[in-house]
Tab-separated table of C-alpha atoms in Angstrom:
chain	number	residue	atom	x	y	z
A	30	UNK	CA	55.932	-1.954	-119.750
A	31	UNK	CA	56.551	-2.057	-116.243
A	32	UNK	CA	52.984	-1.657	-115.307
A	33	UNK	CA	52.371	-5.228	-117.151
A	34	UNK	CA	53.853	-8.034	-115.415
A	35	UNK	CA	55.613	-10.303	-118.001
A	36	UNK	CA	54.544	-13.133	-115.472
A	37	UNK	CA	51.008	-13.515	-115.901
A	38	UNK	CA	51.420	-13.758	-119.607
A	39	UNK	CA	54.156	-17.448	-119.427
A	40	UNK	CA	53.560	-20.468	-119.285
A	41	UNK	CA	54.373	-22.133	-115.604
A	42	UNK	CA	57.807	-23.278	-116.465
A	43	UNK	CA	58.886	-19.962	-118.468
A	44	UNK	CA	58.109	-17.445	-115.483
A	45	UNK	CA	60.841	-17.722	-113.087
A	46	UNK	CA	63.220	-15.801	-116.450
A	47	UNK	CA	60.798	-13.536	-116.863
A	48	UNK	CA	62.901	-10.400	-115.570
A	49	UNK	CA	65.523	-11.464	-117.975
A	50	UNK	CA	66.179	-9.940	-121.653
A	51	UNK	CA	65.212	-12.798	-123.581
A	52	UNK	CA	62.552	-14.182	-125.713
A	53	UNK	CA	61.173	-17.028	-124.145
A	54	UNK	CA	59.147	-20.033	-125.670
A	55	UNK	CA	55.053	-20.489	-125.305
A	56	UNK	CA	54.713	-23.166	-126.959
A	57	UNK	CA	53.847	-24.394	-130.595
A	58	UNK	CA	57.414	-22.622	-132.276
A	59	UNK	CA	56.532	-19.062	-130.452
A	60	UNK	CA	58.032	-16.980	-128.283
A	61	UNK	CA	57.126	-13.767	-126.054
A	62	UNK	CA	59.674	-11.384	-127.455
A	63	UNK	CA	62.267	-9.954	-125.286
A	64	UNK	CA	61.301	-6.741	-123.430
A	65	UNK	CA	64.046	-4.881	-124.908
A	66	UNK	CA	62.807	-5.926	-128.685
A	67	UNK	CA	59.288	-4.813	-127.503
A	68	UNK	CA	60.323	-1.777	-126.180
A	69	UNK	CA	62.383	-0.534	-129.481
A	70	UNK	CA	58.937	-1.367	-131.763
A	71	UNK	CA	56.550	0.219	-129.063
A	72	UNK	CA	59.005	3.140	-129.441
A	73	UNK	CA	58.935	3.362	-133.265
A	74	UNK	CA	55.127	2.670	-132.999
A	75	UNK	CA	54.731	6.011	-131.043
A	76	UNK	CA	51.293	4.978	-129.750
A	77	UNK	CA	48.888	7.934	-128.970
A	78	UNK	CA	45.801	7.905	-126.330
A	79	UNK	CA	42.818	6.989	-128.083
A	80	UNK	CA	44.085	5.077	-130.850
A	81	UNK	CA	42.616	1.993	-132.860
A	82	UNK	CA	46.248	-0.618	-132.559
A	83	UNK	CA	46.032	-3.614	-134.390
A	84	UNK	CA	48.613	-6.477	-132.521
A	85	UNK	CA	49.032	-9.423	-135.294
A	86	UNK	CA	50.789	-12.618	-133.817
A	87	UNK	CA	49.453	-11.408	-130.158
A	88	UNK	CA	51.110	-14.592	-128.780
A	89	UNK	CA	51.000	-14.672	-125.027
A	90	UNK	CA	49.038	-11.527	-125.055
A	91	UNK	CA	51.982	-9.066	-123.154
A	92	UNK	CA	51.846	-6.699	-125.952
A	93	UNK	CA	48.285	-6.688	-126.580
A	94	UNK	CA	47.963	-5.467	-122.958
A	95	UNK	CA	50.845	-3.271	-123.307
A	96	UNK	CA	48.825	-1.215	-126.389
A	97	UNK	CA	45.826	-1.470	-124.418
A	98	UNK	CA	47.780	0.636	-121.713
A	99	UNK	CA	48.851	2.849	-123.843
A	100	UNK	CA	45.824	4.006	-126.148
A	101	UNK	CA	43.589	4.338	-122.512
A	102	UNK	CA	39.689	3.033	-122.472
A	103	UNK	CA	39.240	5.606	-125.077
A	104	UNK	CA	41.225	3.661	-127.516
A	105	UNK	CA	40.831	-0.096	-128.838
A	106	UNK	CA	43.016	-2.793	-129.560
A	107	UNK	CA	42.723	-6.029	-131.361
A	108	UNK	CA	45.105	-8.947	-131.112
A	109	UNK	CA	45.013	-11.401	-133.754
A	110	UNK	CA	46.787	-15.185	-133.210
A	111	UNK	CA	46.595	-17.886	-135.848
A	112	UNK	CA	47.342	-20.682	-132.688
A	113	UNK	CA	44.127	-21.658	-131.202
A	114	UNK	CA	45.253	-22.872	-127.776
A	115	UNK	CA	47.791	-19.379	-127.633
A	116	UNK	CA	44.749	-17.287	-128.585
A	117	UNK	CA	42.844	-19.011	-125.816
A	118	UNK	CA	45.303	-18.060	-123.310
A	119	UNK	CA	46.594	-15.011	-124.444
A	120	UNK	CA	42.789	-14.009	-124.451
A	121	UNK	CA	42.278	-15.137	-121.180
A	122	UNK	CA	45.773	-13.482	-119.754
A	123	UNK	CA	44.064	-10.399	-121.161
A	124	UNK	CA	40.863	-10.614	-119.060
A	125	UNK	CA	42.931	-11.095	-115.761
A	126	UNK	CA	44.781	-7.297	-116.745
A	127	UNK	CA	41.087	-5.377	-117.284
A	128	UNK	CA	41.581	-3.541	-119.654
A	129	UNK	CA	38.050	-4.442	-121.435
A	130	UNK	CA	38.753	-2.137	-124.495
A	131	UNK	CA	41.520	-4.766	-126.091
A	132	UNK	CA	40.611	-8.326	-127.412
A	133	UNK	CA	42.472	-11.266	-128.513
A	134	UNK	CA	40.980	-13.068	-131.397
A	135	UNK	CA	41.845	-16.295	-133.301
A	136	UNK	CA	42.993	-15.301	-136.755
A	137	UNK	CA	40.896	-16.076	-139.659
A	138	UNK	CA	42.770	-18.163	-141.902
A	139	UNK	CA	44.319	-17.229	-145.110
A	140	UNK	CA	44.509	-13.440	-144.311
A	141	UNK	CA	46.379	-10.758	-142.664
A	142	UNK	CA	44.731	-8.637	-139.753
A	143	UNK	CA	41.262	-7.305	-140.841
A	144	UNK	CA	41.115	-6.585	-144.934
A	145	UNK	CA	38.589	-3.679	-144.575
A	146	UNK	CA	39.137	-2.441	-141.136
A	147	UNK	CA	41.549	0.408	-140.666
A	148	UNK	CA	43.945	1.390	-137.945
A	149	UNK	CA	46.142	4.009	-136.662
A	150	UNK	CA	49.043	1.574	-135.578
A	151	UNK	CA	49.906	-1.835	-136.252
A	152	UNK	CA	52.641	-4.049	-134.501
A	153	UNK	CA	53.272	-7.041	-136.152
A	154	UNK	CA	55.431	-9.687	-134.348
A	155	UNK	CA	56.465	-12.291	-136.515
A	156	UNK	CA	59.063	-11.923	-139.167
A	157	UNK	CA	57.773	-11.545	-142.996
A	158	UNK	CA	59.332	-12.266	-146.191
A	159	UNK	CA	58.677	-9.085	-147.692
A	160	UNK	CA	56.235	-6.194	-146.293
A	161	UNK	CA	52.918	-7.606	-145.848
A	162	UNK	CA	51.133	-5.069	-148.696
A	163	UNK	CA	47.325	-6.560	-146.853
A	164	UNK	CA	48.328	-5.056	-143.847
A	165	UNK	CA	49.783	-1.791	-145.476
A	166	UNK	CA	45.995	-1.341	-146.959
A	167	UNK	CA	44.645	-1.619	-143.125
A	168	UNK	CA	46.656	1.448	-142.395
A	169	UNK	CA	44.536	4.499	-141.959
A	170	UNK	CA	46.354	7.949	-143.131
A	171	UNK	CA	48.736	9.031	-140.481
A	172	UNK	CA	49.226	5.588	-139.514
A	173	UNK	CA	52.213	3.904	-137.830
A	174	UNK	CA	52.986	0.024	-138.730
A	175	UNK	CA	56.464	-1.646	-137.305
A	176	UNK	CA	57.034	-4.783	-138.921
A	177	UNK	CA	59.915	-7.219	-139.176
A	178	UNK	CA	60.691	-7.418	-142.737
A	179	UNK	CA	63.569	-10.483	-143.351
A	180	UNK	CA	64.211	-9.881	-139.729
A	181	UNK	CA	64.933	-6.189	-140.480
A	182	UNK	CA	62.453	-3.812	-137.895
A	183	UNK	CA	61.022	-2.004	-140.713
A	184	UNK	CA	58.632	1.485	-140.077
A	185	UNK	CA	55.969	1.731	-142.279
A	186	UNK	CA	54.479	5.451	-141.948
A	187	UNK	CA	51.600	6.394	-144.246
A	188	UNK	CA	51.164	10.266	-144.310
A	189	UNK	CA	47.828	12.498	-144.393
A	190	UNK	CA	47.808	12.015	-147.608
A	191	UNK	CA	48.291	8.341	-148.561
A	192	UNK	CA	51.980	8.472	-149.498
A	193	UNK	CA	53.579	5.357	-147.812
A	194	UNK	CA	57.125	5.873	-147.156
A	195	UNK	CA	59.319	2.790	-145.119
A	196	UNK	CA	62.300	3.172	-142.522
A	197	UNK	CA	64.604	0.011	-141.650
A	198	UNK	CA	65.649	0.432	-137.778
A	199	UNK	CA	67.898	-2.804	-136.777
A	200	UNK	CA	68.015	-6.519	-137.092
A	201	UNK	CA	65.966	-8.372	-134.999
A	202	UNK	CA	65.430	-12.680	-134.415
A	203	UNK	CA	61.257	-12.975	-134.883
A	204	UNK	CA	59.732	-16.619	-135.376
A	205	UNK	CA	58.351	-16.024	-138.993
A	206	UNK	CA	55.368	-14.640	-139.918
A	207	UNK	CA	52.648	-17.389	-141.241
A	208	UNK	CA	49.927	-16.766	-143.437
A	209	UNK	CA	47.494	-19.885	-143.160
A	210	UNK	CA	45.987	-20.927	-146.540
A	211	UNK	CA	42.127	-19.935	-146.505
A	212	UNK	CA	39.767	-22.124	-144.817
């Protein structure tokens, strides 16, 4: 986390609290989560070199660049933000950090991450009413998913061979999680 400056990822008038432990706002009801929240999912996330990470409610971008750090240019990762205007500059935050093998993508509406695309991890950052089942199916075997669940950091590990089996890990504040009707 250090090697990704908080900074570059705020609006103008958020950056001089970036160094502090608090979520701050980007605009249109979100917030970049504080570094200490990101730091207890990336840790439950346990994100290996190489790995396909899907980032849904990539925001500002921070943690998209943070999992594109961490799985290497041998790995991928693909943020998905239902905001236009935050997926604009959370994609364009992105570009500045090179890191070419991670993209930030609107979100198509009226679904959850990529229904017939699998991962290996998934970070969701935005709290849901109950555990997103869509997203559960986009979860390759072996595959990691933290998710706030009724603000409850929930670990969603699905085993070699298909089992799914859920962990609860703290309470956490998230802005909710939105699903958009379809277009």
């Amino acid at each position: 986390m250090r090697a990704v400056d908080r900074r570059a990822f705020l609006p103008a008038g958020q950056r001089r609290w970036a160094d502090q432990d608090r979520p701050l706002s980007i605009g249109h009801g979100q917030t970049n989560s504080q570094p200490s929240t990101v730091a207890a999912m990336l840790r439950l996330l346990d994100v290996p070199r190489g790995a396909r990470v899907l980032d849904v409610g990539s925001g500002s971008g921070w943690t998209t660049t943070i999992l594109a750090r961490l799985v290497g240019p041998d790995g991928e990762v693909l943020g998905l933000e239902r905001e236009p205007e935050l997926a604009h500059r959370g994609a364009t935050a992105l570009a500045a950090a090179d890191v070419p093998w991670a993209a930030i993508e609107q979100a198509a509406g009226g679904v959850l991450g990529r229904p017939g695309e699998r991962y290996d991890r998934i970070l969701v950052s935005a709290a849901a009413d109950a555990l997103p089942r869509s997203l559960v199916e986009q979860l390759l075997p072996g595959g990691r998913m933290v998710v706030p669940v009724r603000h409850t950091m929930t670990l969603v590990v699905r085993d070699a061979g298909g089992t799914v089996r859920t962990s609860e890990h703290g309470t956490y504040s998230f802005v909710p999680l939105v699903e958009d009707p379809p277009a």
